[in-house]
């Protein structure tokens, strides 16, 4: 699979317009006749081969090659009026970075997804709904938000979630360039284009995949490996009728969301019972990850690496040890590398104090085993030396 820049034509850029739209009145022209109209410089960037290119975005700008493809920002964290203490779903991702002992300069600092970025997937109707505090209170399951002015909700709750979403999109580009990337955040797998829930307000997984499909030539197939304890009904609803995306989902069959409609999108469904332990879990993960890639080899893997499978998690209902989680991530990365498929990992759910330490230990284990590296596999992956359709 070769991925490269789709270069604009060398001719002067132009767009189509009707005489009426340009204020032209002529007896020799009919209202529906088409005329070439020259673009301004900004429009020129978005017109190629007679079609409109994707919008300009900050999320696909190049990052220094000296940075690890690990994406994070202190803006990820929700720390406002004690909200982080009111809800078990609010994590402190900064602790993972502290445990990794990396500097801000050595990782990729994330940018916030703009409304135009979000509109690649989300409907205008849904984004407008988020301007109502009671809607956000319902999605995040934080009732006090209902009482706050929406500008405070936007700034202190939704902006961190938009920044994590931007991180997942950025990590998608990095994964294709470097062979792997990790967003220390994101994984909002309960949100679809039209509906949020379960603390997921933006569909970052769907967005990352759509950005890659639209902006990177040669990327036409993606596999989602969702190993969070909960069913990933958001991305499943988004890709329900999209044959380009293969979904494998391993989850506790008895817990939220139990979305029957969304399950129709799952190509490889593994439903677990209460209290599933390491041995059974890891055997199923290894068997089915290999099976998924054998069934349909993708151009990229999006790995939703929820740690809410941990024994004692208040929501997951499974009994996987910290060592089991570390081994799970090792299995997924090892198989991805053996199949020469780039992998994007998001950290998703995990609601215990020891979660951050486990995530950091898992990343360190991947590094110690040579499964992640600054120079890993740009030269090894099938889509080496990738060039993007939009650089600015």
PDB file of C-alpha atoms in Angstrom, residues 35-301:
ATOM      1  CA  UNK A  35     -18.814  29.602 -15.711  1.00  0.00           C
ATOM      2  CA  UNK A  36     -15.228  29.257 -14.438  1.00  0.00           C
ATOM      3  CA  UNK A  37     -14.535  31.765 -11.665  1.00  0.00           C
ATOM      4  CA  UNK A  38     -11.004  32.321 -10.345  1.00  0.00           C
ATOM      5  CA  UNK A  39     -10.407  31.649  -6.641  1.00  0.00           C
ATOM      6  CA  UNK A  40      -8.601  33.814  -4.122  1.00  0.00           C
ATOM      7  CA  UNK A  41      -5.399  32.455  -2.515  1.00  0.00           C
ATOM      8  CA  UNK A  42      -7.162  30.888   0.475  1.00  0.00           C
ATOM      9  CA  UNK A  43      -9.650  29.113  -1.770  1.00  0.00           C
ATOM     10  CA  UNK A  44      -6.850  27.980  -4.034  1.00  0.00           C
ATOM     11  CA  UNK A  45      -5.474  25.806  -1.223  1.00  0.00           C
ATOM     12  CA  UNK A  46      -8.749  23.910  -1.070  1.00  0.00           C
ATOM     13  CA  UNK A  47      -9.297  23.178  -4.758  1.00  0.00           C
ATOM     14  CA  UNK A  48      -7.565  20.270  -6.467  1.00  0.00           C
ATOM     15  CA  UNK A  49      -8.297  18.180  -9.540  1.00  0.00           C
ATOM     16  CA  UNK A  50     -11.608  19.941 -10.036  1.00  0.00           C
ATOM     17  CA  UNK A  51     -12.877  19.088  -6.528  1.00  0.00           C
ATOM     18  CA  UNK A  52     -12.857  20.629  -3.078  1.00  0.00           C
ATOM     19  CA  UNK A  53     -10.131  19.431  -0.736  1.00  0.00           C
ATOM     20  CA  UNK A  54     -10.732  19.004   3.014  1.00  0.00           C
ATOM     21  CA  UNK A  55     -10.783  22.106   5.177  1.00  0.00           C
ATOM     22  CA  UNK A  56      -7.588  23.652   6.520  1.00  0.00           C
ATOM     23  CA  UNK A  57      -6.739  22.319   9.963  1.00  0.00           C
ATOM     24  CA  UNK A  58      -4.085  22.779  12.624  1.00  0.00           C
ATOM     25  CA  UNK A  59      -4.372  19.120  13.595  1.00  0.00           C
ATOM     26  CA  UNK A  60      -2.422  17.768  10.618  1.00  0.00           C
ATOM     27  CA  UNK A  61       0.582  20.066  10.844  1.00  0.00           C
ATOM     28  CA  UNK A  62       3.990  18.439  10.997  1.00  0.00           C
ATOM     29  CA  UNK A  63       5.636  17.871  14.369  1.00  0.00           C
ATOM     30  CA  UNK A  64       9.389  17.636  15.051  1.00  0.00           C
ATOM     31  CA  UNK A  65      10.872  14.215  14.368  1.00  0.00           C
ATOM     32  CA  UNK A  66      12.609  14.450  17.751  1.00  0.00           C
ATOM     33  CA  UNK A  67       9.257  14.080  19.530  1.00  0.00           C
ATOM     34  CA  UNK A  68       7.885  10.740  20.623  1.00  0.00           C
ATOM     35  CA  UNK A  69       4.530  10.084  18.887  1.00  0.00           C
ATOM     36  CA  UNK A  70       2.813  10.407  22.263  1.00  0.00           C
ATOM     37  CA  UNK A  71       0.155  13.130  22.323  1.00  0.00           C
ATOM     38  CA  UNK A  72      -0.892  14.986  25.468  1.00  0.00           C
ATOM     39  CA  UNK A  73      -1.758  18.438  26.770  1.00  0.00           C
ATOM     40  CA  UNK A  74      -2.303  19.742  30.277  1.00  0.00           C
ATOM     41  CA  UNK A  75      -5.522  21.174  28.795  1.00  0.00           C
ATOM     42  CA  UNK A  76      -6.917  17.606  28.777  1.00  0.00           C
ATOM     43  CA  UNK A  77      -7.653  17.736  32.473  1.00  0.00           C
ATOM     44  CA  UNK A  78     -10.977  18.909  33.895  1.00  0.00           C
ATOM     45  CA  UNK A  79     -10.177  20.819  37.068  1.00  0.00           C
ATOM     46  CA  UNK A  80     -12.971  23.274  37.809  1.00  0.00           C
ATOM     47  CA  UNK A  81     -14.873  23.836  41.065  1.00  0.00           C
ATOM     48  CA  UNK A  82     -14.033  20.306  42.201  1.00  0.00           C
ATOM     49  CA  UNK A  83     -15.839  18.656  39.268  1.00  0.00           C
ATOM     50  CA  UNK A  84     -12.969  16.175  39.005  1.00  0.00           C
ATOM     51  CA  UNK A  85     -13.991  14.881  42.440  1.00  0.00           C
ATOM     52  CA  UNK A  86     -17.672  14.635  41.595  1.00  0.00           C
ATOM     53  CA  UNK A  87     -17.415  12.077  38.848  1.00  0.00           C
ATOM     54  CA  UNK A  88     -15.525   8.799  38.557  1.00  0.00           C
ATOM     55  CA  UNK A  89     -15.120   9.253  34.775  1.00  0.00           C
ATOM     56  CA  UNK A  90     -12.842  12.288  35.107  1.00  0.00           C
ATOM     57  CA  UNK A  91      -9.254  11.082  34.907  1.00  0.00           C
ATOM     58  CA  UNK A  92      -6.006  12.930  35.531  1.00  0.00           C
ATOM     59  CA  UNK A  93      -4.031  12.012  32.427  1.00  0.00           C
ATOM     60  CA  UNK A  94      -1.109  14.164  33.577  1.00  0.00           C
ATOM     61  CA  UNK A  95      -0.217  11.464  36.087  1.00  0.00           C
ATOM     62  CA  UNK A  96       0.583   9.100  33.210  1.00  0.00           C
ATOM     63  CA  UNK A  97       3.061  11.640  31.817  1.00  0.00           C
ATOM     64  CA  UNK A  98       4.613  12.088  35.267  1.00  0.00           C
ATOM     65  CA  UNK A  99       5.091   8.332  35.644  1.00  0.00           C
ATOM     66  CA  UNK A 100       6.672   8.143  32.170  1.00  0.00           C
ATOM     67  CA  UNK A 101       9.138  10.869  33.208  1.00  0.00           C
ATOM     68  CA  UNK A 102       9.053  12.540  29.799  1.00  0.00           C
ATOM     69  CA  UNK A 103       9.371  16.285  29.209  1.00  0.00           C
ATOM     70  CA  UNK A 104       6.844  18.449  27.385  1.00  0.00           C
ATOM     71  CA  UNK A 105       9.434  19.015  24.654  1.00  0.00           C
ATOM     72  CA  UNK A 106       9.841  15.282  24.000  1.00  0.00           C
ATOM     73  CA  UNK A 107       6.155  14.565  23.291  1.00  0.00           C
ATOM     74  CA  UNK A 108       3.543  16.130  21.014  1.00  0.00           C
ATOM     75  CA  UNK A 109       1.453  18.907  22.511  1.00  0.00           C
ATOM     76  CA  UNK A 110      -2.120  18.594  21.377  1.00  0.00           C
ATOM     77  CA  UNK A 111      -4.283  21.256  19.764  1.00  0.00           C
ATOM     78  CA  UNK A 112      -8.010  21.666  20.367  1.00  0.00           C
ATOM     79  CA  UNK A 113     -10.359  20.414  17.642  1.00  0.00           C
ATOM     80  CA  UNK A 114     -12.219  23.364  16.132  1.00  0.00           C
ATOM     81  CA  UNK A 115     -15.886  23.389  15.200  1.00  0.00           C
ATOM     82  CA  UNK A 116     -14.880  22.916  11.566  1.00  0.00           C
ATOM     83  CA  UNK A 117     -12.777  19.893  12.548  1.00  0.00           C
ATOM     84  CA  UNK A 118     -15.681  18.422  14.515  1.00  0.00           C
ATOM     85  CA  UNK A 119     -18.060  19.028  11.617  1.00  0.00           C
ATOM     86  CA  UNK A 120     -16.217  16.405   9.575  1.00  0.00           C
ATOM     87  CA  UNK A 121     -18.361  13.930  11.537  1.00  0.00           C
ATOM     88  CA  UNK A 122     -20.794  15.760  13.819  1.00  0.00           C
ATOM     89  CA  UNK A 123     -24.039  17.252  12.598  1.00  0.00           C
ATOM     90  CA  UNK A 124     -24.675  20.946  13.085  1.00  0.00           C
ATOM     91  CA  UNK A 125     -27.748  20.026  15.117  1.00  0.00           C
ATOM     92  CA  UNK A 126     -25.697  17.986  17.590  1.00  0.00           C
ATOM     93  CA  UNK A 127     -22.976  20.622  18.013  1.00  0.00           C
ATOM     94  CA  UNK A 128     -25.663  23.244  18.662  1.00  0.00           C
ATOM     95  CA  UNK A 129     -27.178  21.012  21.356  1.00  0.00           C
ATOM     96  CA  UNK A 130     -23.893  21.176  23.253  1.00  0.00           C
ATOM     97  CA  UNK A 131     -24.515  24.893  23.712  1.00  0.00           C
ATOM     98  CA  UNK A 132     -27.155  23.929  26.286  1.00  0.00           C
ATOM     99  CA  UNK A 133     -25.732  23.118  29.728  1.00  0.00           C
ATOM    100  CA  UNK A 134     -28.430  20.579  30.546  1.00  0.00           C
ATOM    101  CA  UNK A 135     -27.470  18.543  27.456  1.00  0.00           C
ATOM    102  CA  UNK A 136     -23.834  18.461  28.547  1.00  0.00           C
ATOM    103  CA  UNK A 137     -24.894  17.583  32.098  1.00  0.00           C
ATOM    104  CA  UNK A 138     -26.806  14.599  30.706  1.00  0.00           C
ATOM    105  CA  UNK A 139     -23.969  13.405  28.459  1.00  0.00           C
ATOM    106  CA  UNK A 140     -21.301  13.707  31.155  1.00  0.00           C
ATOM    107  CA  UNK A 141     -23.579  12.535  33.976  1.00  0.00           C
ATOM    108  CA  UNK A 142     -22.545  15.544  36.083  1.00  0.00           C
ATOM    109  CA  UNK A 143     -25.856  17.082  37.282  1.00  0.00           C
ATOM    110  CA  UNK A 144     -24.315  20.320  38.689  1.00  0.00           C
ATOM    111  CA  UNK A 145     -23.399  21.384  35.149  1.00  0.00           C
ATOM    112  CA  UNK A 146     -27.098  22.004  34.576  1.00  0.00           C
ATOM    113  CA  UNK A 147     -26.817  25.060  36.842  1.00  0.00           C
ATOM    114  CA  UNK A 148     -23.761  26.612  35.176  1.00  0.00           C
ATOM    115  CA  UNK A 149     -23.796  29.184  32.355  1.00  0.00           C
ATOM    116  CA  UNK A 150     -22.850  27.455  29.113  1.00  0.00           C
ATOM    117  CA  UNK A 151     -19.736  29.577  28.591  1.00  0.00           C
ATOM    118  CA  UNK A 152     -18.310  28.033  31.774  1.00  0.00           C
ATOM    119  CA  UNK A 153     -19.305  24.544  30.627  1.00  0.00           C
ATOM    120  CA  UNK A 154     -17.678  25.165  27.239  1.00  0.00           C
ATOM    121  CA  UNK A 155     -14.445  26.482  28.756  1.00  0.00           C
ATOM    122  CA  UNK A 156     -14.017  24.079  31.650  1.00  0.00           C
ATOM    123  CA  UNK A 157     -15.611  20.830  30.482  1.00  0.00           C
ATOM    124  CA  UNK A 158     -16.075  20.706  26.714  1.00  0.00           C
ATOM    125  CA  UNK A 159     -12.786  22.410  25.817  1.00  0.00           C
ATOM    126  CA  UNK A 160     -10.746  19.673  27.574  1.00  0.00           C
ATOM    127  CA  UNK A 161     -12.797  17.057  25.712  1.00  0.00           C
ATOM    128  CA  UNK A 162     -12.307  18.887  22.402  1.00  0.00           C
ATOM    129  CA  UNK A 163      -8.570  19.011  23.103  1.00  0.00           C
ATOM    130  CA  UNK A 164      -8.450  15.266  23.752  1.00  0.00           C
ATOM    131  CA  UNK A 165     -10.397  14.802  20.519  1.00  0.00           C
ATOM    132  CA  UNK A 166      -7.835  16.897  18.673  1.00  0.00           C
ATOM    133  CA  UNK A 167      -5.173  14.653  20.220  1.00  0.00           C
ATOM    134  CA  UNK A 168      -6.737  11.518  18.755  1.00  0.00           C
ATOM    135  CA  UNK A 169      -6.918  13.104  15.299  1.00  0.00           C
ATOM    136  CA  UNK A 170      -3.287  14.253  15.547  1.00  0.00           C
ATOM    137  CA  UNK A 171      -2.240  10.789  16.715  1.00  0.00           C
ATOM    138  CA  UNK A 172      -3.830   9.266  13.617  1.00  0.00           C
ATOM    139  CA  UNK A 173      -1.466  11.218  11.365  1.00  0.00           C
ATOM    140  CA  UNK A 174       1.490  10.358  13.597  1.00  0.00           C
ATOM    141  CA  UNK A 175       0.654   6.647  13.559  1.00  0.00           C
ATOM    142  CA  UNK A 176       0.754   6.626   9.765  1.00  0.00           C
ATOM    143  CA  UNK A 177       4.088   8.475   9.733  1.00  0.00           C
ATOM    144  CA  UNK A 178       5.856   6.641  12.566  1.00  0.00           C
ATOM    145  CA  UNK A 179       4.126   3.256  12.679  1.00  0.00           C
ATOM    146  CA  UNK A 180       2.521   3.925  16.068  1.00  0.00           C
ATOM    147  CA  UNK A 181       1.111   6.726  18.192  1.00  0.00           C
ATOM    148  CA  UNK A 182      -0.560   7.003  21.590  1.00  0.00           C
ATOM    149  CA  UNK A 183      -2.998   9.668  22.751  1.00  0.00           C
ATOM    150  CA  UNK A 184      -2.918   9.858  26.549  1.00  0.00           C
ATOM    151  CA  UNK A 185      -6.643  10.571  26.519  1.00  0.00           C
ATOM    152  CA  UNK A 186      -9.573  10.239  24.130  1.00  0.00           C
ATOM    153  CA  UNK A 187     -11.342   7.014  23.327  1.00  0.00           C
ATOM    154  CA  UNK A 188     -14.842   8.524  23.557  1.00  0.00           C
ATOM    155  CA  UNK A 189     -16.408   5.431  22.047  1.00  0.00           C
ATOM    156  CA  UNK A 190     -19.996   6.070  23.193  1.00  0.00           C
ATOM    157  CA  UNK A 191     -20.364   9.220  21.077  1.00  0.00           C
ATOM    158  CA  UNK A 192     -21.619   9.092  17.510  1.00  0.00           C
ATOM    159  CA  UNK A 193     -22.127  11.844  14.970  1.00  0.00           C
ATOM    160  CA  UNK A 194     -25.565  12.696  16.369  1.00  0.00           C
ATOM    161  CA  UNK A 195     -25.554  11.621  20.007  1.00  0.00           C
ATOM    162  CA  UNK A 196     -23.264  11.683  23.045  1.00  0.00           C
ATOM    163  CA  UNK A 197     -23.407   9.671  26.246  1.00  0.00           C
ATOM    164  CA  UNK A 198     -21.355   7.902  28.906  1.00  0.00           C
ATOM    165  CA  UNK A 199     -19.115  10.971  29.363  1.00  0.00           C
ATOM    166  CA  UNK A 200     -18.364  10.975  25.625  1.00  0.00           C
ATOM    167  CA  UNK A 201     -19.259  14.291  23.974  1.00  0.00           C
ATOM    168  CA  UNK A 202     -17.191  14.029  20.782  1.00  0.00           C
ATOM    169  CA  UNK A 203     -16.667  11.062  18.449  1.00  0.00           C
ATOM    170  CA  UNK A 204     -12.865  11.159  18.391  1.00  0.00           C
ATOM    171  CA  UNK A 205     -12.414   7.632  17.026  1.00  0.00           C
ATOM    172  CA  UNK A 206     -14.736   8.265  14.085  1.00  0.00           C
ATOM    173  CA  UNK A 207     -13.106  11.637  13.487  1.00  0.00           C
ATOM    174  CA  UNK A 208      -9.571  10.223  13.444  1.00  0.00           C
ATOM    175  CA  UNK A 209     -10.573   7.589  10.884  1.00  0.00           C
ATOM    176  CA  UNK A 210     -12.518  10.031   8.693  1.00  0.00           C
ATOM    177  CA  UNK A 211      -9.563  12.456   8.734  1.00  0.00           C
ATOM    178  CA  UNK A 212      -7.217   9.677   7.575  1.00  0.00           C
ATOM    179  CA  UNK A 213      -9.614   8.538   4.858  1.00  0.00           C
ATOM    180  CA  UNK A 214     -10.069  12.099   3.574  1.00  0.00           C
ATOM    181  CA  UNK A 215      -6.508  13.365   3.856  1.00  0.00           C
ATOM    182  CA  UNK A 216      -4.118  10.474   3.283  1.00  0.00           C
ATOM    183  CA  UNK A 217      -4.129   8.898  -0.138  1.00  0.00           C
ATOM    184  CA  UNK A 218      -3.871   5.122   0.039  1.00  0.00           C
ATOM    185  CA  UNK A 219      -5.604   4.818   3.421  1.00  0.00           C
ATOM    186  CA  UNK A 220      -8.925   3.177   2.617  1.00  0.00           C
ATOM    187  CA  UNK A 221      -9.385   0.490   5.279  1.00  0.00           C
ATOM    188  CA  UNK A 222      -9.336   0.746   9.076  1.00  0.00           C
ATOM    189  CA  UNK A 223      -9.820  -1.746  11.895  1.00  0.00           C
ATOM    190  CA  UNK A 224     -11.097  -0.682  15.310  1.00  0.00           C
ATOM    191  CA  UNK A 225      -9.995  -2.966  18.136  1.00  0.00           C
ATOM    192  CA  UNK A 226     -12.116  -1.893  21.091  1.00  0.00           C
ATOM    193  CA  UNK A 227     -10.974  -3.519  24.340  1.00  0.00           C
ATOM    194  CA  UNK A 228     -12.672  -1.170  26.792  1.00  0.00           C
ATOM    195  CA  UNK A 229     -15.008  -3.041  29.151  1.00  0.00           C
ATOM    196  CA  UNK A 230     -18.022  -1.348  27.526  1.00  0.00           C
ATOM    197  CA  UNK A 231     -19.446  -1.797  24.046  1.00  0.00           C
ATOM    198  CA  UNK A 232     -18.240   0.957  21.701  1.00  0.00           C
ATOM    199  CA  UNK A 233     -21.661   1.887  20.404  1.00  0.00           C
ATOM    200  CA  UNK A 234     -20.714   5.366  19.175  1.00  0.00           C
ATOM    201  CA  UNK A 235     -18.223   4.434  16.467  1.00  0.00           C
ATOM    202  CA  UNK A 236     -20.343   1.364  15.721  1.00  0.00           C
ATOM    203  CA  UNK A 237     -23.334   3.516  14.858  1.00  0.00           C
ATOM    204  CA  UNK A 238     -21.147   5.817  12.754  1.00  0.00           C
ATOM    205  CA  UNK A 239     -19.717   2.956  10.677  1.00  0.00           C
ATOM    206  CA  UNK A 240     -22.834   0.783  10.601  1.00  0.00           C
ATOM    207  CA  UNK A 241     -22.980   0.724   6.799  1.00  0.00           C
ATOM    208  CA  UNK A 242     -19.333   1.469   6.022  1.00  0.00           C
ATOM    209  CA  UNK A 243     -17.492  -1.582   4.660  1.00  0.00           C
ATOM    210  CA  UNK A 244     -14.156   0.241   4.899  1.00  0.00           C
ATOM    211  CA  UNK A 245     -14.157  -0.116   8.696  1.00  0.00           C
ATOM    212  CA  UNK A 246     -13.862  -3.480  10.439  1.00  0.00           C
ATOM    213  CA  UNK A 247     -14.860  -3.448  14.126  1.00  0.00           C
ATOM    214  CA  UNK A 248     -13.760  -5.939  16.764  1.00  0.00           C
ATOM    215  CA  UNK A 249     -15.315  -5.333  20.172  1.00  0.00           C
ATOM    216  CA  UNK A 250     -14.619  -7.241  23.405  1.00  0.00           C
ATOM    217  CA  UNK A 251     -16.872  -6.150  26.277  1.00  0.00           C
ATOM    218  CA  UNK A 252     -18.890  -7.160  29.329  1.00  0.00           C
ATOM    219  CA  UNK A 253     -22.226  -8.247  27.888  1.00  0.00           C
ATOM    220  CA  UNK A 254     -24.202  -7.176  30.967  1.00  0.00           C
ATOM    221  CA  UNK A 255     -23.264  -3.500  31.335  1.00  0.00           C
ATOM    222  CA  UNK A 256     -23.891  -0.135  29.611  1.00  0.00           C
ATOM    223  CA  UNK A 257     -24.768   0.578  26.846  1.00  0.00           C
ATOM    224  CA  UNK A 258     -26.328  -2.652  25.522  1.00  0.00           C
ATOM    225  CA  UNK A 259     -26.949  -1.011  22.156  1.00  0.00           C
ATOM    226  CA  UNK A 260     -28.517  -3.706  19.979  1.00  0.00           C
ATOM    227  CA  UNK A 261     -28.636  -1.561  16.843  1.00  0.00           C
ATOM    228  CA  UNK A 262     -24.951  -0.661  17.127  1.00  0.00           C
ATOM    229  CA  UNK A 263     -23.970  -4.318  17.558  1.00  0.00           C
ATOM    230  CA  UNK A 264     -24.920  -4.894  13.927  1.00  0.00           C
ATOM    231  CA  UNK A 265     -21.733  -3.039  12.941  1.00  0.00           C
ATOM    232  CA  UNK A 266     -19.442  -5.391  14.888  1.00  0.00           C
ATOM    233  CA  UNK A 267     -17.664  -7.853  12.585  1.00  0.00           C
ATOM    234  CA  UNK A 268     -15.989  -9.734  15.455  1.00  0.00           C
ATOM    235  CA  UNK A 269     -18.018  -9.622  18.675  1.00  0.00           C
ATOM    236  CA  UNK A 270     -16.674 -11.144  21.903  1.00  0.00           C
ATOM    237  CA  UNK A 271     -19.106 -10.789  24.813  1.00  0.00           C
ATOM    238  CA  UNK A 272     -17.637 -11.480  28.253  1.00  0.00           C
ATOM    239  CA  UNK A 273     -19.268 -12.581  31.503  1.00  0.00           C
ATOM    240  CA  UNK A 274     -18.984 -10.940  34.912  1.00  0.00           C
ATOM    241  CA  UNK A 275     -15.603 -11.484  36.532  1.00  0.00           C
ATOM    242  CA  UNK A 276     -13.707 -12.726  33.471  1.00  0.00           C
ATOM    243  CA  UNK A 277     -10.058 -13.231  34.492  1.00  0.00           C
ATOM    244  CA  UNK A 278      -6.646 -12.950  32.827  1.00  0.00           C
ATOM    245  CA  UNK A 279      -6.203 -16.378  31.255  1.00  0.00           C
ATOM    246  CA  UNK A 280      -9.526 -16.533  29.417  1.00  0.00           C
ATOM    247  CA  UNK A 281      -9.392 -12.846  28.500  1.00  0.00           C
ATOM    248  CA  UNK A 282      -5.861 -12.849  27.059  1.00  0.00           C
ATOM    249  CA  UNK A 283      -6.468 -16.031  25.076  1.00  0.00           C
ATOM    250  CA  UNK A 284      -9.553 -14.463  23.490  1.00  0.00           C
ATOM    251  CA  UNK A 285      -7.774 -11.186  22.761  1.00  0.00           C
ATOM    252  CA  UNK A 286      -4.850 -12.862  21.015  1.00  0.00           C
ATOM    253  CA  UNK A 287      -7.048 -15.265  19.050  1.00  0.00           C
ATOM    254  CA  UNK A 288      -9.440 -12.614  17.826  1.00  0.00           C
ATOM    255  CA  UNK A 289      -6.943  -9.837  17.086  1.00  0.00           C
ATOM    256  CA  UNK A 290      -5.099 -12.269  14.810  1.00  0.00           C
ATOM    257  CA  UNK A 291      -8.408 -13.435  13.380  1.00  0.00           C
ATOM    258  CA  UNK A 292      -9.532  -9.886  12.654  1.00  0.00           C
ATOM    259  CA  UNK A 293      -6.330  -8.999  10.794  1.00  0.00           C
ATOM    260  CA  UNK A 294      -6.373 -12.286   8.888  1.00  0.00           C
ATOM    261  CA  UNK A 295      -9.971 -11.660   7.860  1.00  0.00           C
ATOM    262  CA  UNK A 296      -9.265  -8.153   6.591  1.00  0.00           C
ATOM    263  CA  UNK A 297      -5.846  -6.517   6.739  1.00  0.00           C
ATOM    264  CA  UNK A 298      -6.325  -2.778   7.275  1.00  0.00           C
ATOM    265  CA  UNK A 299      -4.193   0.244   6.472  1.00  0.00           C
ATOM    266  CA  UNK A 300      -4.401   1.378  10.109  1.00  0.00           C
ATOM    267  CA  UNK A 301      -5.563   0.042  13.479  1.00  0.00           C
TER     268      UNK A 301
END
